[in-house]
Amino acid sequence: MAQERRAAERKRQERMQVIKYTAAVVVVLAFFGGMIAFGVLESKRDDGENTNSTTATDTQSTVEQQDNKLDTDSSRKVENGDTVAIHYEGSVDGIPFSGGTGDYDLVIGSHSFIDDFEEQLIGHNIGETVEVVVIFPEGYSGTYQDAEGENHSLSNVEATFMVNINGIY
């Protein structure tokens, strides 16, 4: 009889242990779920406050953005000093070349791209696609393939970039 009582007591303690453990897990999950839900609601609230803005993601950046809001108002023109979110596709003689396509947050006037590239974006509006024609500098190390599949140096070669102006920070 005493053994049965001890066995029953052990089972009751084991059940209580399982209940306590389960309750602790539920509390932790509820806490993190609430934090996630709060973050989602907060970000939706922020998006609702400024419907003409989006957050730039998956882009390389030349500077730390103080304000991650991207202005997409199509009446806004690019000016010197602006940080412009662009997508570009480059080609030589109509043939795309390796490394000639990408997304970038470009500071106009930083001279971080090929000479004359940035200047050709000034005065264009957000949402425009601009044809930018540049000549790669002497000694540029990149290569391209011509229509016959032969590799050539991009040094002193004219390239055309189709540049989409996605917004201005």
Coordinates of C-alpha atoms in Angstrom, one line a residue:
M1 CA 0.0 0.0 0.0
A2 CA 2.8 2.4 0.9
Q3 CA 4.6 1.6 -2.3
E4 CA 1.4 2.3 -4.4
R5 CA 1.0 5.7 -2.6
R6 CA 4.7 6.6 -3.3
A7 CA 4.3 5.5 -6.9
A8 CA 1.1 7.6 -7.3
E9 CA 2.9 10.5 -5.6
R10 CA 5.8 10.2 -8.0
K11 CA 3.5 10.1 -11.0
R12 CA 1.7 13.2 -9.7
Q13 CA 5.0 15.0 -9.2
E14 CA 6.1 14.0 -12.7
R15 CA 2.8 15.4 -14.2
M16 CA 3.3 18.6 -12.2
Q17 CA 6.8 18.9 -13.6
V18 CA 5.5 18.4 -17.1
I19 CA 2.8 21.0 -16.6
K20 CA 5.3 23.5 -15.1
Y21 CA 7.7 22.9 -18.0
T22 CA 4.9 23.2 -20.6
A23 CA 3.6 26.4 -19.0
A24 CA 7.2 27.9 -19.0
V25 CA 7.5 27.1 -22.7
V26 CA 4.1 28.6 -23.5
V27 CA 5.0 31.8 -21.6
V28 CA 8.3 32.1 -23.5
L29 CA 6.7 31.5 -26.9
A30 CA 3.9 33.9 -26.1
F31 CA 6.4 36.6 -25.2
F32 CA 8.4 36.2 -28.4
G33 CA 5.2 35.9 -30.5
G34 CA 4.0 39.1 -29.0
M35 CA 7.3 40.8 -29.7
I36 CA 7.2 39.6 -33.3
A37 CA 3.5 40.7 -33.7
F38 CA 4.4 44.1 -32.2
G39 CA 7.2 44.6 -34.6
V40 CA 5.0 43.7 -37.6
L41 CA 2.3 46.0 -36.4
E42 CA 4.8 48.8 -35.8
S43 CA 6.3 48.4 -39.2
K44 CA 2.9 48.5 -40.8
R45 CA 2.1 51.6 -38.9
D46 CA 5.3 53.3 -40.1
D47 CA 4.5 52.3 -43.7
G48 CA 1.0 53.8 -43.3
E49 CA 2.4 57.1 -42.1
N50 CA 4.4 57.6 -45.3
T51 CA 2.8 55.8 -48.2
N52 CA 5.2 57.2 -50.8
S53 CA 8.2 55.6 -49.1
T54 CA 9.7 52.1 -49.0
T55 CA 12.7 50.7 -47.3
A56 CA 15.6 49.8 -49.6
T57 CA 16.8 46.2 -49.2
D58 CA 19.3 43.9 -50.8
T59 CA 21.4 46.8 -52.2
Q60 CA 25.0 47.7 -51.9
S61 CA 25.4 51.0 -50.2
T62 CA 28.2 53.6 -50.5
V63 CA 27.2 55.4 -47.3
E64 CA 25.4 54.7 -44.0
Q65 CA 21.8 55.8 -44.5
Q66 CA 20.6 58.2 -41.8
D67 CA 17.0 57.8 -43.0
N68 CA 16.1 54.5 -44.6
K69 CA 13.0 56.0 -46.3
L70 CA 13.2 55.9 -50.0
D71 CA 11.4 58.8 -51.8
T72 CA 9.6 57.5 -54.9
D73 CA 7.8 60.6 -55.9
S74 CA 8.1 60.7 -59.7
S75 CA 8.3 64.6 -59.7
R76 CA 11.5 64.5 -57.7
K77 CA 14.7 65.1 -59.9
V78 CA 18.1 63.8 -59.1
E79 CA 20.5 66.5 -57.8
N80 CA 24.2 66.5 -57.0
G81 CA 24.7 65.1 -53.5
D82 CA 21.6 62.9 -53.6
T83 CA 21.9 59.2 -52.7
V84 CA 20.0 57.5 -55.5
A85 CA 18.8 53.9 -55.5
I86 CA 19.4 52.6 -59.0
H87 CA 19.2 49.4 -61.0
Y88 CA 21.6 49.2 -63.9
E89 CA 22.3 46.9 -66.9
G90 CA 25.4 47.5 -68.9
S91 CA 26.3 46.3 -72.4
V92 CA 29.0 46.7 -75.0
D93 CA 27.7 46.6 -78.6
G94 CA 24.3 45.5 -77.2
I95 CA 25.8 42.4 -75.4
P96 CA 25.6 42.4 -71.6
F97 CA 28.9 41.9 -69.8
S98 CA 29.8 40.2 -66.5
G99 CA 29.5 42.6 -63.6
G100 CA 27.5 45.1 -65.7
T101 CA 24.2 44.5 -63.9
G102 CA 23.2 45.3 -60.4
D103 CA 21.4 47.4 -57.7
Y104 CA 23.3 50.2 -56.0
D105 CA 22.7 53.2 -53.7
L106 CA 24.9 55.8 -55.5
V107 CA 25.9 59.1 -54.0
I108 CA 25.8 61.6 -56.9
G109 CA 29.1 63.5 -57.0
S110 CA 31.1 60.8 -55.2
H111 CA 32.8 59.7 -58.4
S112 CA 32.5 56.1 -57.3
F113 CA 31.4 55.0 -60.7
I114 CA 33.0 55.4 -64.1
D115 CA 33.6 59.1 -65.1
D116 CA 30.5 60.8 -66.4
F117 CA 28.1 58.1 -65.2
E118 CA 26.8 60.0 -62.2
E119 CA 26.5 63.3 -64.0
Q120 CA 24.2 61.8 -66.7
L121 CA 21.6 61.0 -64.0
I122 CA 21.3 64.6 -62.7
G123 CA 18.1 66.2 -63.7
H124 CA 16.2 63.0 -64.3
N125 CA 13.1 62.0 -62.3
I126 CA 12.5 59.1 -60.1
G127 CA 11.0 56.3 -62.1
E128 CA 12.8 57.2 -65.3
T129 CA 15.1 54.8 -67.2
V130 CA 18.1 56.7 -68.4
E131 CA 20.6 55.6 -71.1
V132 CA 24.1 56.3 -69.7
V133 CA 27.0 56.1 -72.2
V134 CA 30.5 55.9 -70.7
I135 CA 34.0 54.9 -71.8
F136 CA 35.8 52.6 -69.4
P137 CA 39.2 54.1 -68.4
E138 CA 42.6 53.1 -69.6
G139 CA 43.7 50.0 -67.6
Y140 CA 40.3 49.0 -66.5
S141 CA 40.5 45.3 -65.6
G142 CA 37.1 44.0 -66.6
T143 CA 36.4 42.0 -69.8
Y144 CA 33.5 41.4 -72.1
Q145 CA 32.6 38.8 -74.8
D146 CA 31.9 40.0 -78.3
A147 CA 29.2 38.5 -80.6
E148 CA 31.7 35.7 -81.6
G149 CA 32.3 34.8 -78.0
E150 CA 35.8 36.2 -77.8
N151 CA 37.0 37.9 -74.6
H152 CA 38.2 41.5 -74.8
S153 CA 39.4 44.1 -72.2
L154 CA 36.9 46.8 -71.2
S155 CA 39.8 49.3 -71.1
N156 CA 38.9 52.3 -73.4
V157 CA 35.7 50.6 -74.5
E158 CA 32.4 52.5 -74.8
A159 CA 29.5 50.9 -72.8
T160 CA 25.8 51.7 -72.5
F161 CA 24.0 51.3 -69.2
M162 CA 20.2 51.4 -68.9
V163 CA 19.7 52.8 -65.5
N164 CA 16.4 52.8 -63.6
I165 CA 16.1 55.5 -61.0
N166 CA 14.1 53.7 -58.2
G167 CA 14.2 56.5 -55.7
I168 CA 16.2 59.0 -53.7
Y169 CA 17.0 58.8 -50.0

